Amino acid sequence: MKLGVCYYPEQWPEAWWADDARQMVDVGIEYVRIAEFAWSRIEPNPGQFEWAWLDRAIDILHAAGLKVVMCTPTATPPKWLVDADPSMLAVDANGDTRGFGSRRHYCFSSKTYRAQSARITSEVGKRYGKHPGVVAWQTDNEYGCHLTVLSYSQAARAEFRVWLAKRYGIVAALNAAWGTVFWSQEYRSFDEVDAPVGTVTEANPAHRLDYRRFASDEVVAFNRIQTDLLRQHSPGRDVVHNYMGFFTEFDHHDVAQDLDVATWDSYPLGFTQDFFLTADEKRRYARTGHPDIPSFHHDLYRGMCQGANKGRWWVMEQQPGPVNWAQWNPAPLDGMVRLWTWQAFAHGAEVVSYFRWRQAPFAQEQMHAGLNRPDRSLDQGGMEAKQVFAEVQKLGLNSKPNLPLAPMESARAAIIFDYPSIWMAQIQPQGADFNAIEIAFRAYSAMRCLGLDVDIVSSKADVSAYQLVLLPAHMREDAVLAQRLQASGAQVVFGPRSGAKGQALAFPDTLPPGAFGTLAGVQVQRVASLPPGLTDAVQWADGGAFEVTRWREDLALTGATSVATFADGKPAVTRHGAVWYSAGWPNEGGWLQLLTQAAQAAGLAPQAVPADVRISRKGDLAFVQNFSSSTVNFSPSTHALCLLGARELAPQGLAIWKLTASK
Ligand code: GAL
């Protein structure tokens, strides 16, 4: 449970650096991430390196006892480099080049930019790889930020053809998979295939899906060049990347295979304003953020790294105050920076690092808060970080002799999150509000409202130890996964559209849910999207009701029984042994009812927590978090000792309990 901060020595007078480092230590900061945007200061002219200032900055931080997270500066190639090779720039779907003047102005497929990226990575790696103050490396910065994964440059189009040839071998296989007989789209060679943009109307969905897969693989390949070089030049250091919340343009699980630690950037208020929440939710959570947005990502990124690094994750950028980039940028309520920090620790974060040390009084992000104001005075976020540090110290959470802390225990419930399934739903939503990430989030949120801890894992993860596995948005049929789910013996809950498409975004031969059909004991015979305002009432067989919105399906029962029905008598929720299938998009009450039953059947103990209160367990500790605007009375168990806070929790309050008996 360590704190960190993002720091930009190049943006401040050198005379301030030592003082900044001292103050960081005073706040309780231990990790300092630097240099991810510093290329133009490191190499102001081609081949002319200016290391002296960065040497001094790192030495100052190290001398103050701080640990440096060094970055490769590849998210911001300097002007001279772009001018020398404009072909490195990405091109958008309209054919416009995405030029210099902000950041992330490169195309992942550019061979020349990959070479430049490898060159600068080697240079910084050689220079600082063995510095005793450098403990970790971050590759680039937020792959995909500003929608930069999909590029339609000449380089990308050429690489796409190579990728297709590798995937399909012969062009006849591509034609068959994509169904190019439709509208006379057949290709005679891979060289004839272009990017799926610029078409008169919708391009072939399988073509689009393969372009998404290709673009994702390009990010993986780009990242791997850097991780290989960093491991060579900086042995023994963690190599990390900072992912971005609610971002699905590339497969994060694939990139994580090359990382030691998955980190992500948590901006709860910005996400609350800019993502799919309702107008009411945006208002209600404007100054606290939706309680489940941070933890959804904490649990997702905890599931990224595998093997020796299983479960390792950090928050690399934590919102410290108002940001500048959302549609509206409210200020967090006092206490929220502390609560977010503890929430991350409760979900297993090794480090929570704030963005940024000091608000910059100039340039694009001048309206973005830091832990300090531009005049160097400590802002609210800085004071709360300091408070967390004092609390961690007092509880002895980082010093084993005082309070042994069990490692993050795996939850007994899991959600399977599958990036290709999300791409499929984005390409073919069929209803404008069929948002696959949202349905995954809503299912997750219901689990959290029921007081249950959840792991979010990939479709390749070992599910054998879980008692309850949810697939709220698994549109891609997967026979191997179906077998593993069956073998696990877990209760399994499928959301609507599960297994609705094969690998090339076509209907499965047996109709949806395809390879999940035998398991679920249903066949989907017709689907309908429901425009806003149109709902279908659902009645449980043993009492109770809810509504579906956005989506409903007509099912034939091929083994399952109906446990809830639509008003027209057709099955709305089915059960086949341990397997549940929802034939619609349940509203909040529907998810709670469905998951309560499935969790009970799984032998878990779902128990509704008070509104906007959340409980997270880590080892023998339970963290109770009050995101609501009222005081609540809550203890996680009758066998628990309160270590911090109290049973009565004020708004934005936190209590930490030590569980003394079974959960
Ligand atoms: C992140 C990014 C940072 C900074 C921050 C502002 O997406 O990684 O560099 O721009 O947002 O909130």
XYZ file of C-alpha atoms and ligand atoms in Angstrom:
675
model
C 0.000 0.000 0.000
C 2.415 2.594 -1.293
C 1.816 6.057 -2.722
C 3.280 7.519 -5.859
C 3.055 10.604 -8.027
C 3.581 11.677 -11.627
C 6.201 14.390 -11.831
C 7.516 16.521 -14.688
C 10.848 18.032 -13.629
C 11.256 19.436 -17.163
C 8.236 21.672 -16.548
C 9.619 23.368 -13.413
C 12.694 25.420 -12.498
C 15.541 23.176 -11.447
C 15.854 25.199 -8.254
C 12.536 23.659 -7.112
C 13.388 20.003 -7.650
C 15.083 19.242 -4.342
C 12.317 20.959 -2.453
C 9.684 19.076 -4.449
C 11.404 15.800 -3.588
C 11.499 16.709 0.104
C 7.827 17.594 0.082
C 6.930 14.377 -1.722
C 8.603 12.439 1.062
C 6.722 14.563 3.569
C 3.399 13.692 1.934
C 4.317 10.007 2.042
C 5.115 9.483 -1.616
C 7.489 6.625 -2.391
C 7.284 6.208 -6.197
C 7.743 8.977 -8.761
C 6.916 8.432 -12.417
C 8.828 10.676 -14.781
C 9.741 11.491 -18.379
C 6.924 9.970 -20.412
C 6.532 13.176 -22.406
C 10.123 14.432 -22.300
C 11.514 13.343 -25.674
C 12.099 16.876 -26.997
C 14.206 17.665 -23.905
C 16.071 14.364 -24.011
C 16.906 14.567 -27.715
C 16.383 18.169 -28.863
C 18.007 17.441 -32.238
C 18.384 14.127 -34.039
C 21.056 12.102 -32.279
C 21.973 14.921 -29.864
C 21.151 13.721 -26.364
C 20.826 16.026 -23.363
C 21.050 13.713 -20.394
C 22.531 16.033 -17.792
C 19.247 17.541 -16.606
C 17.550 14.151 -16.357
C 20.580 12.661 -14.592
C 20.285 15.421 -12.001
C 16.520 15.030 -11.632
C 16.804 11.280 -11.066
C 19.719 11.729 -8.676
C 17.774 14.288 -6.650
C 14.740 12.031 -6.380
C 16.906 9.035 -5.521
C 18.869 10.987 -2.924
C 15.587 11.917 -1.257
C 14.797 8.205 -0.954
C 12.222 8.147 -3.749
C 11.878 5.294 -6.238
C 11.758 6.290 -9.873
C 9.376 4.819 -12.421
C 11.079 5.741 -15.677
C 9.140 5.902 -18.934
C 9.802 5.583 -22.616
C 8.775 8.920 -24.182
C 7.186 7.442 -27.287
C 3.720 8.976 -26.829
C 5.218 12.340 -27.824
C 7.597 12.136 -30.782
C 9.274 15.544 -31.264
C 8.603 17.875 -34.166
C 11.888 17.219 -35.951
C 11.138 13.521 -36.030
C 7.650 13.990 -37.449
C 8.915 16.449 -40.063
C 11.625 14.048 -41.105
C 9.115 11.226 -41.554
C 5.474 12.318 -41.867
C 4.582 8.771 -42.924
C 4.753 7.828 -39.221
C 1.510 9.711 -38.532
C -1.798 7.943 -38.109
C -4.633 8.539 -40.556
C -8.256 8.656 -39.451
C -11.266 6.982 -41.027
C -11.914 10.058 -43.212
C -8.398 9.889 -44.587
C -7.195 12.910 -42.588
C -3.709 12.747 -41.148
C -3.583 13.149 -37.380
C -0.819 15.674 -37.068
C 1.654 17.194 -34.636
C 0.637 19.604 -31.853
C -0.718 17.474 -29.038
C 0.352 13.884 -28.401
C 0.040 10.269 -29.548
C 0.697 11.368 -33.117
C 1.942 8.104 -34.508
C 0.659 5.013 -36.234
C 1.398 1.710 -34.497
C 2.064 0.094 -37.879
C 4.682 2.553 -39.076
C 7.900 0.561 -39.471
C 9.957 3.726 -39.363
C 8.288 4.859 -36.138
C 8.759 1.444 -34.603
C 12.450 1.785 -35.365
C 12.519 5.242 -33.754
C 10.627 3.926 -30.754
C 13.141 1.089 -30.375
C 16.016 3.548 -30.748
C 14.828 5.956 -28.030
C 13.828 3.050 -25.765
C 17.346 1.635 -26.066
C 18.900 5.018 -25.372
C 16.931 5.692 -22.175
C 17.209 2.022 -21.218
C 20.990 2.078 -21.530
C 21.293 5.377 -19.715
C 19.095 4.600 -16.695
C 18.444 0.871 -16.789
C 20.870 0.094 -14.009
C 20.450 3.292 -11.995
C 19.805 2.248 -8.380
C 16.970 4.771 -8.152
C 15.068 3.341 -11.118
C 12.791 0.521 -9.968
C 10.324 0.205 -12.828
C 9.651 1.198 -16.422
C 6.445 2.331 -18.029
C 6.142 1.766 -21.766
C 4.770 4.762 -23.674
C 1.636 6.309 -22.121
C -1.949 5.102 -22.362
C -1.948 3.183 -25.614
C -5.030 4.175 -27.516
C -5.718 7.457 -25.699
C -7.430 9.945 -28.037
C -8.639 7.036 -30.190
C -5.294 6.267 -31.732
C -5.372 2.505 -32.142
C -7.274 2.418 -35.411
C -5.202 3.997 -38.136
C -5.749 3.802 -41.877
C -2.313 4.914 -43.015
C -0.620 3.275 -45.989
C 1.612 1.430 -43.531
C -1.388 0.074 -41.635
C -3.155 -1.028 -44.823
C -0.054 -2.855 -46.025
C 0.474 -4.579 -42.684
C -3.195 -5.551 -42.571
C -2.773 -7.519 -45.800
C 0.217 -9.334 -44.362
C -1.784 -10.055 -41.207
C -4.703 -11.432 -43.247
C -2.451 -13.673 -45.315
C -1.063 -15.103 -42.087
C -4.500 -15.616 -40.576
C -6.198 -17.166 -43.595
C -3.387 -18.682 -45.686
C -5.411 -18.571 -48.872
C -7.788 -15.847 -49.939
C -10.605 -18.368 -50.475
C -10.607 -18.941 -46.724
C -11.005 -15.219 -46.138
C -13.848 -15.043 -48.656
C -15.614 -17.903 -46.930
C -15.124 -16.533 -43.421
C -16.244 -13.024 -44.302
C -19.109 -14.110 -46.530
C -17.872 -11.903 -49.357
C -20.305 -13.521 -51.786
C -22.739 -11.051 -50.281
C -22.843 -7.890 -52.462
C -20.103 -9.228 -54.811
C -17.275 -8.406 -52.450
C -15.103 -11.396 -53.357
C -11.333 -10.898 -53.442
C -8.889 -12.639 -55.752
C -5.844 -12.003 -53.590
C -4.963 -10.475 -50.226
C -3.461 -7.535 -52.119
C -6.941 -6.505 -53.178
C -8.150 -6.101 -49.590
C -8.224 -2.562 -48.251
C -9.067 -1.076 -44.857
C -12.808 -1.215 -44.055
C -13.343 2.542 -44.393
C -14.540 4.825 -47.136
C -17.283 2.433 -48.187
C -20.632 3.752 -49.408
C -22.527 2.127 -46.573
C -21.537 -0.236 -43.784
C -18.421 -2.274 -44.567
C -18.504 -6.035 -44.116
C -18.656 -6.697 -40.344
C -16.122 -9.551 -40.478
C -13.739 -7.261 -42.341
C -14.192 -4.648 -39.639
C -13.677 -7.204 -36.875
C -10.462 -8.437 -38.442
C -9.247 -4.854 -38.730
C -9.910 -4.436 -35.001
C -8.021 -7.650 -34.264
C -5.171 -6.584 -36.503
C -4.984 -3.124 -34.888
C -4.933 -4.721 -31.432
C -2.095 -7.041 -32.477
C -0.165 -4.013 -33.722
C -0.335 -2.470 -30.225
C 0.883 -5.735 -28.722
C 3.784 -5.883 -31.191
C 4.679 -2.219 -30.653
C 4.715 -2.697 -26.886
C 6.717 -5.907 -27.078
C 9.573 -4.201 -28.878
C 9.900 -1.906 -25.884
C 9.448 -4.525 -23.169
C 12.113 -6.763 -24.782
C 14.594 -3.894 -24.920
C 13.846 -2.742 -21.383
C 14.338 -6.219 -19.960
C 17.668 -6.388 -21.752
C 18.900 -2.981 -20.562
C 17.264 -2.898 -17.151
C 17.197 -6.383 -15.691
C 15.217 -6.982 -12.537
C 12.979 -3.943 -12.896
C 9.234 -4.188 -13.327
C 7.964 -3.309 -16.781
C 4.488 -1.801 -16.712
C 2.028 0.054 -18.901
C -0.712 2.455 -17.816
C -4.041 1.392 -19.311
C -7.001 3.710 -19.625
C -10.419 3.225 -18.030
C -13.377 2.025 -20.156
C -11.055 1.642 -23.104
C -11.455 -1.422 -25.295
C -9.792 -0.653 -28.630
C -7.080 -3.215 -28.071
C -6.968 -6.443 -26.115
C -5.524 -5.505 -22.746
C -5.057 -9.153 -21.799
C -2.777 -9.666 -24.807
C -0.615 -6.651 -23.926
C -0.453 -7.807 -20.288
C 1.360 -10.973 -21.319
C 4.460 -8.807 -21.695
C 4.074 -6.846 -18.446
C 5.110 -7.464 -14.853
C 2.466 -5.137 -13.464
C -0.755 -3.875 -15.045
C -1.416 -0.278 -14.112
C -4.360 1.928 -14.975
C -5.366 5.572 -14.767
C -8.344 6.275 -12.526
C -10.401 9.424 -13.068
C -13.715 8.609 -11.355
C -15.378 11.996 -11.899
C -14.299 12.343 -15.517
C -15.507 8.808 -16.283
C -18.811 9.461 -14.516
C -19.425 12.481 -16.732
C -18.184 11.078 -20.027
C -19.400 7.471 -20.064
C -22.741 5.704 -20.329
C -24.313 6.596 -16.995
C -27.811 8.053 -16.986
C -28.376 11.780 -16.457
C -29.575 10.993 -12.928
C -26.477 8.972 -12.133
C -24.228 11.709 -13.541
C -25.861 14.176 -11.167
C -25.978 11.863 -8.188
C -22.328 10.839 -8.503
C -20.957 14.100 -9.889
C -18.672 14.711 -6.896
C -17.989 11.168 -5.699
C -17.919 9.285 -8.972
C -20.008 6.133 -9.406
C -18.796 3.823 -6.605
C -18.184 0.912 -8.972
C -16.263 2.671 -11.734
C -12.918 2.554 -9.920
C -13.368 -0.947 -8.519
C -14.576 -2.415 -11.844
C -11.227 -1.409 -13.283
C -9.258 -2.394 -10.178
C -10.691 -5.895 -10.473
C -10.192 -5.954 -14.257
C -6.532 -4.976 -14.017
C -5.912 -7.323 -11.093
C -6.819 -10.060 -13.582
C -4.318 -8.986 -16.251
C -0.903 -10.308 -15.246
C -0.404 -14.026 -14.905
C 2.298 -16.463 -13.823
C 4.753 -15.160 -11.243
C 3.140 -11.727 -11.487
C -0.433 -12.925 -11.108
C -2.641 -10.247 -9.622
C -0.036 -7.478 -9.605
C -1.492 -4.076 -10.405
C -1.215 -0.366 -9.556
C -3.159 2.796 -10.109
C -0.622 4.821 -12.083
C -2.679 8.016 -12.282
C -5.230 8.836 -9.604
C -7.483 11.874 -10.012
C -6.413 14.369 -7.337
C -9.053 17.097 -7.843
C -11.011 18.481 -10.816
C -9.749 17.375 -14.233
C -9.930 19.367 -17.465
C -11.066 16.918 -20.113
C -14.595 15.752 -19.294
C -17.710 17.526 -20.520
C -18.103 18.918 -17.000
C -15.378 18.878 -14.407
C -16.774 19.065 -10.883
C -14.496 19.025 -7.850
C -14.439 15.863 -5.757
C -16.061 16.205 -2.356
C -13.519 16.550 0.415
C -12.561 13.054 1.463
C -12.950 11.460 -1.960
C -9.256 11.393 -2.868
C -8.648 9.567 0.400
C -11.574 7.215 -0.201
C -10.502 6.406 -3.789
C -6.992 5.687 -2.570
C -8.195 3.298 0.104
C -10.640 1.691 -2.328
C -7.718 0.860 -4.614
C -5.722 -0.621 -1.735
C -8.793 -2.613 -0.706
C -8.850 -4.170 -4.175
C -5.185 -5.071 -4.027
C -3.265 -2.129 -5.521
C 0.426 -2.235 -4.687
C 0.803 1.466 -5.442
C -1.590 4.368 -5.920
C 0.147 7.139 -7.803
C -1.482 10.531 -8.248
C -1.605 12.545 -11.438
C 0.091 14.962 -10.935
C 2.435 16.481 -8.356
C 1.621 20.087 -9.240
C -0.978 21.716 -11.463
C 0.744 23.192 -14.527
C -0.113 26.875 -15.021
C 0.377 26.606 -18.797
C -0.576 24.529 -21.843
C -3.339 22.000 -22.446
C -3.870 20.722 -18.906
C -3.617 23.966 -16.956
C -7.178 23.457 -15.638
C -6.254 20.010 -14.256
C -5.592 19.850 -10.515
C -2.486 18.334 -8.966
C -1.618 17.444 -5.387
C -0.234 20.985 -5.258
C -1.511 24.236 -6.701
C 0.579 26.090 -9.289
C 1.873 28.375 -6.492
C 3.403 25.289 -4.792
C 0.921 25.180 -1.907
C -0.542 21.800 -0.969
C -4.047 21.358 -2.412
C -6.869 19.280 -0.913
C -5.771 16.163 -2.819
C -2.262 16.504 -1.404
C -3.607 16.769 2.134
C -5.718 13.672 1.665
C -2.799 11.704 0.228
C -0.852 12.698 3.328
C -3.705 11.518 5.497
C -3.776 8.107 3.788
C -0.039 7.763 4.307
C -0.430 8.543 8.016
C -3.254 6.004 8.286
C -1.311 3.261 6.519
C 1.619 3.960 8.849
C -0.537 3.965 11.946
C -2.144 0.666 11.044
C 1.239 -0.792 10.181
C -0.145 -2.122 6.933
C 3.225 -2.061 5.240
C 5.251 -3.359 8.167
C 4.504 -7.039 8.544
C 5.359 -7.477 12.246
C 2.517 -5.192 13.302
C -0.313 -6.589 11.262
C 0.209 -9.571 9.044
C -1.707 -8.924 5.873
C -2.826 -11.867 3.837
C -2.434 -11.401 0.089
C -5.460 -10.556 -2.014
C -7.571 -13.622 -1.941
C -9.257 -14.576 -5.116
C -12.913 -13.802 -5.014
C -15.252 -16.747 -5.333
C -17.123 -15.089 -8.180
C -15.748 -13.999 -11.531
C -16.846 -12.045 -14.553
C -15.328 -13.076 -17.857
C -14.392 -10.009 -19.874
C -13.558 -10.609 -23.507
C -12.275 -7.793 -25.721
C -13.200 -9.447 -29.071
C -16.771 -9.821 -27.791
C -16.871 -6.107 -27.039
C -15.620 -5.349 -30.581
C -18.338 -7.571 -32.022
C -21.055 -5.714 -30.149
C -19.559 -2.359 -31.165
C -19.533 -3.367 -34.820
C -23.018 -4.814 -34.742
C -24.935 -3.202 -31.864
C -28.313 -3.750 -33.544
C -29.727 -1.265 -31.035
C -28.012 2.104 -30.552
C -27.703 1.610 -26.794
C -26.521 -1.999 -26.802
C -23.249 -1.261 -25.056
C -21.376 -4.420 -24.120
C -19.069 -2.702 -21.640
C -22.077 -1.229 -19.931
C -23.834 -4.540 -19.494
C -20.656 -6.019 -18.019
C -20.433 -3.018 -15.709
C -24.089 -3.288 -14.659
C -23.702 -6.965 -13.781
C -20.545 -6.133 -11.831
C -22.277 -3.290 -10.044
C -25.130 -5.574 -8.980
C -22.611 -8.029 -7.524
C -21.017 -5.221 -5.554
C -24.419 -4.032 -4.297
C -24.875 -7.579 -3.014
C -21.634 -7.274 -1.050
C -19.799 -9.812 -3.223
C -16.145 -9.587 -4.269
C -15.518 -10.241 -7.942
C -12.511 -11.129 -10.063
C -12.647 -9.975 -13.677
C -10.748 -12.402 -15.852
C -10.061 -13.227 -19.482
C -11.789 -15.992 -21.401
C -8.569 -18.017 -21.126
C -8.396 -17.818 -17.331
C -8.660 -20.867 -15.142
C -12.224 -20.774 -13.831
C -12.091 -24.042 -11.915
C -11.920 -22.419 -8.479
C -14.924 -20.126 -8.868
C -18.370 -20.886 -7.530
C -20.105 -18.318 -9.682
C -19.037 -17.182 -13.148
C -20.812 -14.415 -15.056
C -20.604 -13.856 -18.792
C -22.711 -10.728 -19.157
C -21.293 -9.773 -22.552
C -19.625 -12.804 -24.105
C -20.865 -12.482 -27.670
C -18.051 -14.600 -29.114
C -18.917 -18.291 -28.975
C -16.106 -20.333 -27.499
C -16.302 -24.120 -27.318
C -13.192 -24.433 -25.169
C -14.570 -21.980 -22.644
C -17.901 -23.829 -22.662
C -16.099 -27.031 -21.686
C -14.147 -25.311 -18.937
C -17.302 -23.737 -17.537
C -19.009 -27.106 -17.538
C -16.050 -28.759 -15.823
C -15.835 -26.045 -13.165
C -19.184 -26.981 -11.698
C -19.745 -23.282 -10.996
C -23.066 -21.556 -11.331
C -22.836 -19.792 -14.680
C -24.888 -16.754 -15.704
C -25.075 -15.794 -19.376
C -26.247 -12.363 -20.451
C -28.240 -11.784 -23.639
C -26.381 -12.275 -26.938
C -23.941 -14.744 -25.368
C -22.323 -16.867 -28.064
C -24.361 -15.019 -30.659
C -21.505 -14.900 -33.171
C -18.713 -17.112 -34.432
C -15.089 -15.992 -34.758
C -15.842 -14.115 -37.990
C -18.959 -12.388 -36.689
C -21.406 -14.708 -38.428
C -24.251 -16.679 -36.906
C -23.246 -19.995 -35.334
C -24.574 -22.988 -37.305
C -26.812 -23.985 -34.435
C -28.073 -20.431 -33.891
C -27.077 -18.491 -30.748
C -25.831 -19.140 -28.129
C -23.717 -21.340 -30.413
C -21.098 -23.304 -28.508
C -22.764 -22.286 -25.234
C -26.084 -23.794 -26.378
C -25.730 -27.248 -24.855
C -24.622 -25.741 -21.579
C -27.442 -23.209 -21.429
C -30.094 -25.543 -22.839
C -31.598 -22.809 -24.987
C -31.650 -21.699 -28.603
C -32.232 -18.070 -29.589
C -34.765 -17.933 -32.390
C -35.384 -14.218 -32.715
C -33.897 -11.037 -31.251
C -35.287 -7.544 -30.894
C -33.722 -4.307 -29.748
C -36.009 -2.083 -27.714
C -35.899 1.669 -28.363
C -35.743 3.974 -25.294
C -39.017 3.890 -23.412
C -39.979 0.446 -24.695
C -39.691 -2.167 -21.956
C -40.797 -5.751 -21.474
C -42.164 -6.844 -18.112
C -40.748 -10.031 -16.617
C -42.369 -12.167 -13.943
C -40.422 -14.688 -11.839
C -42.118 -18.067 -11.533
C -41.917 -17.872 -7.756
C -42.958 -14.224 -7.414
C -41.282 -10.902 -8.037
C -40.906 -8.962 -11.227
C -38.529 -6.727 -13.160
C -38.205 -5.174 -16.581
C -35.904 -5.626 -19.506
C -34.910 -2.659 -21.608
C -32.835 -2.336 -24.787
C -32.871 -6.015 -25.818
C -34.962 -9.177 -25.715
C -34.765 -12.588 -27.291
C -37.267 -15.335 -28.046
C -35.870 -18.615 -26.796
C -36.634 -22.222 -27.601
C -35.952 -24.430 -24.597
C -33.663 -27.318 -25.532
C -33.114 -28.566 -21.997
C -33.503 -25.531 -19.776
C -36.587 -24.582 -17.833
C -38.023 -21.112 -17.710
C -37.735 -19.471 -14.284
C -39.053 -16.081 -15.345
C -41.309 -15.181 -18.252
C -42.118 -12.175 -20.396
C -45.690 -10.892 -20.460
C -46.309 -12.930 -23.633
C -45.411 -16.078 -21.738
C -42.055 -16.637 -23.425
C -38.971 -17.438 -21.289
C -37.073 -14.417 -19.969
C -34.657 -16.204 -17.629
C -33.877 -19.886 -17.902
C -32.043 -22.393 -15.824
C -30.364 -25.567 -16.970
C -28.717 -27.242 -13.999
C -26.174 -24.685 -12.802
C -26.492 -22.519 -15.891
C -28.674 -19.408 -16.122
C -29.481 -17.495 -19.291
C -31.032 -14.038 -19.452
C -33.009 -13.432 -22.645
C -33.002 -9.672 -22.126
C -31.088 -6.680 -20.760
C -32.240 -6.695 -17.112
C -32.816 -3.423 -15.327
C -31.088 -2.850 -11.992
C -33.675 -4.823 -10.025
C -33.505 -7.652 -12.536
C -29.757 -8.048 -12.159
C -30.035 -7.977 -8.371
C -32.754 -10.640 -8.375
C -31.030 -12.882 -10.882
C -27.619 -12.640 -9.255
C -29.006 -13.117 -5.752
C -30.487 -16.445 -6.825
C -27.402 -17.544 -8.737
C -25.107 -16.516 -5.865
C -27.251 -18.384 -3.352
C -27.224 -21.448 -5.567
C -23.437 -21.092 -5.675
C -23.258 -21.178 -1.886
C -22.201 -17.537 -1.605
C -23.928 -15.222 0.821
C -25.255 -12.264 -1.136
C -26.362 -9.541 1.235
C -27.499 -6.149 0.038
C -25.293 -3.362 1.393
C -26.804 0.075 2.146
C -27.235 2.288 -0.926
C -23.912 3.581 -2.227
C -21.940 1.758 0.437
C -19.424 -0.814 -0.725
C -17.472 -3.514 1.047
C -14.238 -4.994 -0.291
C -12.276 -7.773 1.320
C -8.542 -8.271 1.170
C -7.174 -11.145 3.188
C -8.630 -10.804 6.667
C -9.478 -7.131 6.236
C -12.796 -5.662 5.159
C -12.938 -2.102 3.872
C -16.301 -0.374 4.128
C -16.649 2.672 1.904
C -19.440 5.223 2.088
C -20.036 6.900 -1.282
C -23.484 8.093 -0.219
C -24.450 11.518 1.029
C -25.774 10.249 4.354
C -24.308 8.763 7.473
C -24.687 4.982 7.521
C -24.406 2.335 10.167
C -22.767 -0.803 8.886
C -20.406 -3.486 10.006
C -19.235 -6.254 7.723
C -19.736 -9.068 10.209
C -20.483 -9.690 13.840
C -17.009 -11.167 14.115
C -14.944 -8.172 13.222
C -12.730 -5.692 14.967
C -12.752 -2.100 13.763
C -9.223 -0.872 13.049
C -10.026 2.486 11.460
C -13.229 4.553 11.341
C -16.307 3.194 13.032
C -19.574 1.389 12.498
C -21.165 4.787 11.964
C -19.743 6.191 8.757
C -20.121 9.801 7.638
C -20.426 10.522 3.897
C -17.104 9.801 2.143
C -16.144 7.825 5.228
C -14.094 4.644 5.385
C -13.850 1.923 7.985
C -11.320 -0.898 8.033
C -12.282 -4.034 9.907
C -10.271 -7.088 10.783
C -12.383 -10.171 10.293
C -11.884 -12.453 13.232
C -14.021 -15.420 12.222
C -15.422 -16.833 9.009
C -16.646 -14.219 6.522
C -4.346 10.743 -18.717
C -2.949 10.911 -19.288
C -2.173 11.981 -18.566
C -3.021 13.207 -18.400
C -4.262 12.839 -17.645
C -5.163 14.017 -17.364
O -5.198 10.174 -19.657
O -2.225 9.707 -19.210
O -1.006 12.299 -19.299
O -3.329 13.736 -19.642
O -4.994 11.913 -18.405
O -6.278 13.618 -16.618
